[in-house]
Coordinates of C-alpha atoms and ligand atoms in Angstrom, one line a residue:
M175 CA -23.5 -11.2 -11.7
I176 CA -19.8 -12.1 -12.2
I177 CA -17.7 -14.1 -9.7
V178 CA -13.5 -14.0 -9.9
P179 CA -12.5 -16.5 -7.3
E180 CA -9.2 -16.1 -5.5
K181 CA -7.7 -19.3 -7.2
V182 CA -7.7 -17.4 -10.7
I183 CA -6.4 -14.1 -9.6
P184 CA -2.9 -14.9 -9.9
A185 CA -2.8 -15.6 -13.7
L186 CA -5.0 -12.6 -14.7
I187 CA -3.4 -9.6 -12.6
G188 CA 0.3 -8.8 -11.9
H189 CA 1.8 -5.8 -10.8
E190 CA 1.9 -3.8 -14.5
E191 CA -2.1 -4.0 -14.1
S192 CA -2.2 -3.2 -10.9
Y193 CA 0.0 0.1 -10.9
A194 CA -2.0 1.2 -14.0
A195 CA -5.2 1.0 -11.9
I196 CA -4.0 2.4 -8.9
E197 CA -1.9 5.4 -10.4
K198 CA -5.4 6.1 -12.4
V199 CA -7.6 6.0 -9.0
F200 CA -5.0 8.4 -7.2
A201 CA -5.6 10.9 -10.0
S202 CA -9.3 10.8 -9.9
M203 CA -9.4 11.0 -5.9
A204 CA -7.4 14.4 -6.4
S205 CA -9.6 15.7 -9.2
R206 CA -12.8 14.8 -6.6
K207 CA -14.2 12.3 -9.1
A208 CA -14.0 9.2 -6.9
Y209 CA -14.2 9.6 -3.2
N210 CA -14.1 7.1 -0.4
F211 CA -16.8 6.7 2.3
P212 CA -15.7 6.2 5.7
V213 CA -14.1 2.6 7.1
I214 CA -15.9 0.6 9.4
R215 CA -13.5 -1.6 11.2
E216 CA -14.6 -3.5 14.5
A217 CA -13.4 -6.2 17.4
I218 CA -16.5 -8.8 16.8
G219 CA -15.6 -10.3 19.8
Y220 CA -15.6 -13.8 18.3
A221 CA -12.8 -15.8 17.3
D222 CA -10.2 -12.8 18.3
A223 CA -11.3 -11.4 14.6
L224 CA -11.7 -7.7 13.5
Y225 CA -14.0 -7.6 10.9
G226 CA -14.4 -4.1 8.8
F227 CA -15.1 -2.7 5.4
K228 CA -13.6 -0.1 3.3
S229 CA -16.2 1.6 0.3
G230 CA -16.3 4.2 -2.0
F231 CA -17.4 5.2 -5.5
D232 CA -14.9 6.4 -8.6
R233 CA -17.4 8.2 -11.3
D234 CA -14.8 7.9 -13.7
A235 CA -14.2 4.1 -14.0
L236 CA -18.1 3.6 -12.3
N237 CA -16.4 1.2 -9.9
L238 CA -18.8 1.4 -6.7
G239 CA -18.4 -1.3 -3.9
L240 CA -16.7 -2.2 -0.9
K241 CA -13.8 -4.7 0.4
S242 CA -15.4 -6.4 3.0
G243 CA -12.6 -8.9 5.3
G244 CA -10.4 -8.3 8.3
Y245 CA -8.0 -10.5 10.5
W246 CA -9.0 -13.7 12.2
P247 CA -5.5 -15.0 13.9
G248 CA -6.5 -18.2 14.4
N249 CA -6.7 -18.7 10.8
A250 CA -3.0 -20.0 10.3
A251 CA -3.5 -23.2 12.2
K252 CA -6.5 -24.1 9.7
G253 CA -4.2 -23.3 6.8
L254 CA -6.1 -19.8 6.0
T255 CA -4.3 -16.6 5.6
N256 CA -4.9 -14.6 8.8
H257 CA -6.0 -11.7 6.5
Q258 CA -9.2 -12.5 4.5
S259 CA -10.8 -9.8 1.9
T260 CA -13.6 -10.0 -0.7
V261 CA -14.5 -7.2 -3.0
F262 CA -18.0 -6.8 -3.7
L263 CA -18.5 -4.0 -7.0
F264 CA -22.1 -2.8 -8.0
D265 CA -23.3 -1.6 -11.2
A266 CA -23.6 2.2 -10.5
D267 CA -26.4 2.6 -13.1
T268 CA -28.6 0.3 -11.0
G269 CA -27.3 -0.8 -7.9
K270 CA -27.3 -4.3 -8.5
C271 CA -24.1 -6.7 -7.2
R272 CA -22.2 -6.4 -10.7
A273 CA -19.4 -9.0 -9.4
V274 CA -17.8 -10.7 -6.0
V275 CA -14.1 -10.9 -6.4
G276 CA -11.5 -12.4 -4.4
G277 CA -9.4 -9.8 -2.4
N278 CA -6.5 -11.5 -0.8
L279 CA -3.9 -11.2 -3.6
L280 CA -5.6 -8.0 -4.7
T281 CA -5.0 -6.4 -1.5
A282 CA -0.9 -7.4 -1.6
L283 CA -1.0 -5.8 -5.0
R284 CA -2.5 -2.9 -4.4
T285 CA -0.3 -1.8 -1.3
A286 CA 2.8 -2.3 -3.0
S287 CA 1.0 -0.7 -6.4
A288 CA 1.3 2.4 -4.2
A289 CA 4.5 2.4 -2.6
A290 CA 5.7 2.0 -6.1
V291 CA 3.6 4.9 -7.8
S292 CA 5.0 7.3 -5.1
V293 CA 8.4 5.7 -5.9
A294 CA 7.8 6.8 -9.3
H295 CA 6.7 10.4 -8.9
L296 CA 8.6 11.5 -6.1
S297 CA 12.0 9.9 -5.2
R298 CA 15.2 10.5 -6.8
K299 CA 15.5 9.4 -10.9
D300 CA 19.0 8.5 -9.7
S301 CA 18.1 6.6 -6.9
E302 CA 20.6 3.6 -6.4
V303 CA 19.9 1.3 -3.6
L304 CA 16.6 0.4 -2.3
G305 CA 15.7 -0.2 1.9
I306 CA 13.3 -2.5 2.7
V307 CA 11.9 -2.4 6.5
G308 CA 10.1 -5.6 7.8
A309 CA 9.9 -9.1 6.2
G310 CA 6.3 -10.1 6.5
H311 CA 4.0 -11.0 3.7
Q312 CA 3.6 -8.0 2.4
A313 CA 7.1 -7.1 2.2
A314 CA 8.0 -9.1 -1.2
F315 CA 5.3 -7.5 -3.0
Q316 CA 6.3 -4.0 -2.3
L317 CA 9.9 -5.3 -3.3
R318 CA 8.6 -6.8 -6.7
A319 CA 6.5 -3.4 -7.4
V320 CA 9.2 -0.7 -5.9
A321 CA 12.0 -2.5 -7.8
D322 CA 10.6 -2.2 -11.2
Q323 CA 10.8 2.0 -10.6
R324 CA 14.6 3.0 -10.9
D325 CA 17.3 1.2 -11.5
F326 CA 18.1 0.2 -8.8
R327 CA 21.7 -1.4 -8.1
K328 CA 21.1 -3.0 -4.6
V329 CA 18.6 -4.2 -1.9
V330 CA 19.2 -3.4 1.6
A331 CA 17.1 -4.9 4.3
W332 CA 16.1 -4.8 8.0
N333 CA 13.9 -6.9 10.2
R334 CA 13.1 -7.3 13.7
T335 CA 13.8 -11.2 13.6
P336 CA 16.4 -10.7 10.8
E337 CA 16.2 -14.5 9.9
K338 CA 12.8 -13.8 8.2
L339 CA 14.7 -11.7 5.4
E340 CA 15.6 -15.1 3.7
G341 CA 12.5 -14.7 1.8
L342 CA 13.1 -11.0 0.5
A343 CA 16.9 -12.2 -0.1
K344 CA 15.2 -15.0 -3.0
V345 CA 12.9 -12.2 -4.5
A346 CA 16.2 -9.7 -4.7
K347 CA 17.9 -12.9 -6.2
D348 CA 14.8 -13.1 -8.7
L349 CA 15.4 -9.8 -9.7
G350 CA 18.9 -10.0 -10.3
L351 CA 19.7 -7.6 -7.7
P352 CA 22.4 -8.1 -4.6
F353 CA 20.9 -8.1 -1.3
E354 CA 22.0 -7.2 1.9
S355 CA 20.6 -7.7 5.3
V356 CA 22.0 -4.8 7.6
S357 CA 21.3 -2.7 10.9
L358 CA 18.8 0.4 10.7
E359 CA 21.4 2.6 10.5
N360 CA 23.3 1.6 8.2
L361 CA 20.4 1.2 5.7
G362 CA 19.6 4.9 6.2
A363 CA 23.1 5.6 5.3
Q364 CA 22.9 3.8 2.2
S365 CA 19.1 3.8 0.8
D366 CA 18.0 6.1 -1.6
V367 CA 14.2 5.0 -1.4
I368 CA 12.9 3.3 1.7
V369 CA 9.8 1.7 1.8
T370 CA 8.5 0.3 5.8
I371 CA 5.6 -2.6 6.1
T372 CA 5.5 -3.6 9.4
S373 CA 3.2 -3.8 12.0
S374 CA 4.9 -1.8 14.8
F375 CA 3.7 0.3 17.5
A376 CA 6.1 2.3 18.0
P377 CA 8.8 4.4 15.8
I378 CA 11.2 2.4 14.1
L379 CA 13.0 4.6 11.7
L380 CA 14.7 7.9 13.2
A381 CA 15.1 11.5 12.0
E382 CA 19.0 10.6 12.2
H383 CA 19.0 7.2 10.1
V384 CA 17.7 8.8 7.3
R385 CA 19.8 10.7 4.5
P386 CA 18.8 14.3 2.3
G387 CA 17.1 13.4 -0.7
T388 CA 15.7 10.0 0.8
H389 CA 11.8 8.7 -0.6
L390 CA 9.9 7.1 2.3
A391 CA 7.4 4.9 1.2
C392 CA 5.5 4.3 4.6
M393 CA 3.1 1.1 4.4
G394 CA 2.7 -0.5 7.5
T395 CA 0.9 2.2 9.7
D396 CA -3.0 1.4 8.7
T397 CA -4.6 1.6 12.1
K398 CA -4.8 4.2 15.2
G399 CA -1.9 3.6 17.0
K400 CA 0.5 1.9 14.7
Q401 CA 3.8 4.0 14.0
E402 CA 7.1 3.1 12.1
L403 CA 8.6 6.5 12.1
D404 CA 9.7 9.3 14.5
P405 CA 7.7 12.3 14.7
A406 CA 10.7 14.6 14.3
L407 CA 11.3 12.3 11.0
V408 CA 7.9 13.2 9.1
T409 CA 8.1 16.6 10.2
K410 CA 11.2 16.8 8.3
A411 CA 9.9 15.6 5.5
T412 CA 7.6 16.4 2.5
C413 CA 4.3 14.5 3.1
F414 CA 2.4 13.2 0.8
T415 CA -0.4 10.5 0.8
D416 CA -3.3 8.5 -0.7
E417 CA -6.2 10.2 1.3
V418 CA -5.6 13.0 4.0
A419 CA -8.5 12.2 5.9
Q420 CA -6.9 8.7 6.5
S421 CA -3.5 9.9 6.8
I422 CA -4.4 12.2 10.1
T423 CA -6.7 9.4 11.3
I424 CA -4.9 5.8 10.9
G425 CA -1.6 6.7 8.7
E426 CA 2.1 7.4 9.7
C427 CA 1.0 11.5 10.0
Q428 CA -1.5 11.0 12.8
H429 CA 1.7 11.1 15.5
A430 CA 3.4 14.3 14.2
I431 CA -0.5 15.7 13.9
A432 CA -1.2 14.6 17.3
A433 CA 1.9 16.4 18.3
G434 CA 1.2 19.4 16.8
S435 CA 4.4 19.4 14.5
L436 CA 2.3 18.7 11.4
A437 CA -0.7 20.2 10.0
D438 CA -3.5 18.3 7.8
T439 CA -2.9 21.5 5.6
D440 CA 1.1 20.3 5.1
I441 CA -0.5 16.5 3.6
V442 CA -0.1 16.6 -0.1
E443 CA -2.5 13.9 -2.2
L444 CA -0.1 12.0 -4.5
G445 CA -3.0 12.3 -6.8
A446 CA -2.4 16.3 -7.2
V447 CA 1.3 14.9 -8.1
I448 CA 0.0 12.7 -10.8
N449 CA -2.4 15.2 -12.3
G450 CA 0.4 17.8 -12.4
D451 CA -1.5 19.9 -10.0
H452 CA 1.7 19.5 -7.3
A453 CA 5.4 19.9 -8.1
G454 CA 6.2 17.2 -6.1
R455 CA 9.7 16.8 -5.0
T456 CA 11.4 20.3 -5.9
S457 CA 15.3 19.1 -5.0
D458 CA 17.7 16.6 -4.4
E459 CA 17.9 17.1 -0.8
E460 CA 14.2 17.0 0.1
I461 CA 13.0 14.3 1.9
T462 CA 9.5 13.0 0.3
M463 CA 7.9 10.7 2.3
F464 CA 4.5 8.7 1.1
D465 CA 2.0 7.8 4.0
G466 CA 0.2 5.0 2.1
T467 CA -3.0 4.5 4.0
G468 CA -4.7 1.7 2.2
V469 CA -8.3 3.5 0.7
G470 CA -10.9 1.4 -0.8
L471 CA -11.1 2.9 -4.3
Q472 CA -7.9 1.2 -4.6
D473 CA -9.3 -2.1 -3.7
L474 CA -12.5 -1.2 -6.2
A475 CA -9.7 -0.2 -9.3
V476 CA -7.8 -3.3 -9.3
A477 CA -10.8 -5.8 -8.7
G478 CA -12.8 -3.5 -11.4
A479 CA -9.4 -4.3 -13.7
V480 CA -9.6 -8.2 -12.6
V481 CA -13.3 -8.6 -13.5
A482 CA -12.9 -6.9 -17.2
L483 CA -9.6 -9.5 -17.3
A484 CA -11.7 -12.4 -16.2
V485 CA -14.5 -11.6 -18.9
E486 CA -11.6 -10.8 -21.6
K487 CA -10.5 -14.6 -21.0
G488 CA -13.4 -16.4 -20.6
V489 CA -12.7 -17.2 -16.8
A490 CA -15.1 -15.4 -15.3
V491 CA -18.1 -17.4 -13.4
E492 CA -21.8 -15.7 -14.3
V493 CA -24.6 -16.4 -12.0
D494 CA -27.9 -15.1 -12.3
F495 CA -28.5 -13.5 -8.9
Ligands
LIG519 P1 3.0 -9.8 8.6 O1 2.5 -9.8 10.1 O2 3.0 -10.5 7.4 O3 4.4 -9.3 8.9 C1 4.7 -8.2 10.1 C2 6.1 -7.4 9.9 O4 6.1 -6.3 10.8 C3 7.2 -8.5 10.0 O5 8.2 -7.8 9.4 C4 7.6 -8.4 11.5 O6 8.9 -8.3 11.8 C5 7.1 -6.9 11.8 N1 6.6 -6.0 13.2 C6 5.9 -6.8 13.7 N2 6.0 -6.0 14.9 C7 7.4 -5.3 15.1 C8 7.9 -4.3 15.8 N3 7.0 -4.2 17.0 N4 9.2 -3.4 15.0 C9 9.6 -3.9 14.3 N5 8.7 -4.8 13.2 C10 7.6 -5.2 13.7 O7 2.0 -8.5 8.1 P2 1.9 -8.1 6.5 O8 0.8 -8.6 6.2 O9 3.5 -8.2 6.2 O10 1.6 -6.6 7.2 C11 2.5 -5.4 7.3 C12 2.1 -4.0 7.6 O11 1.3 -3.7 7.0 C13 0.4 -4.4 8.7 O12 0.3 -3.4 10.0 C14 -0.3 -4.5 8.3 O13 -1.6 -3.7 8.6 C15 0.1 -3.4 7.2 N6 -0.9 -3.2 5.8 C16 -1.2 -2.1 5.3 C17 -1.8 -2.0 3.7 C18 -2.1 -0.4 3.6 O14 -2.6 -0.3 2.5 N7 -1.4 0.4 4.1 C19 -2.0 -3.0 3.2 C20 -2.0 -4.6 3.7 C21 -1.2 -4.0 5.1

């Protein structure tokens, strides 16, 4: 069995390798060669923690396994990240444990890659202004991954507490892009692509904020009750997702579905666009929306890629198990 510790992962994988793994697994999901198993997430009644696992099998890449972990709010005080996760991969031929891989950086990379893949396949090619809503841990990863997909000229951003935007401003500077902290109205009026990555439980972006032709990558809503968009905006947009079952239950589309203004059959898997089975955006005026709910197969895809890279570079720890 191979162990790839969290500390060696930053030197092994970046946005480019993660993007390739995520685009491929979304395509496999849409062609029904890869599927996710039901998600388990529980408040365990100890340390205020939320714990669970996401799992699945990709028959194309032979990635079988799960990501296990969750949220421990007391970790920051102990000098640890609140979100903790580990990926376990199993041999699809024998069921033996193949690898254990640190899942913290991989979670941020695979989430950013999902948004980036949606931008590459759904946003207007002439997109120039990138809007980011949110400035937490994931936001910087989102900015780096998405900025690569179009010839962006500027980044505009909004956060509930604007002082936290300093970190994003530094990333934009690093990328050589001008950065502005703006109101939501101003962000919507300027942006061609908007990424939302907050933990909000109420709408932030409203239909009147967003102009025709915008692509929205909605990445924050991954739990029942969370919400970043006004359902009227979701209804106005052409909706794409990683997985329809998650989109309608724990993703951004859950609210428009509950309101009866959207049907599950209105939502298209991004993989169908990647495979050429759906046209994706059909006009420069269309608002497209990607509901990135985060599926277990994304975790397995990047973990599989990292195991291959660790073996290639000789940093995988092998144990007899
Ligand atoms: P974080 O705690 O580091 O940052 C949270 C962000 O949300 C901050 O910008 C904060 O200002 C903002 N926020 C919180 N409550 C808000 C509110 N009521 N209104 C407006 N803004 C609010 O979190 P993070 O690690 O950056 O994660 C952000 C979100 O992304 C979380 O909801 C997390 O669960 C989700 N997430 C999704 C995926 C996925 O695959 N879709 C993967 C990882 C994380």
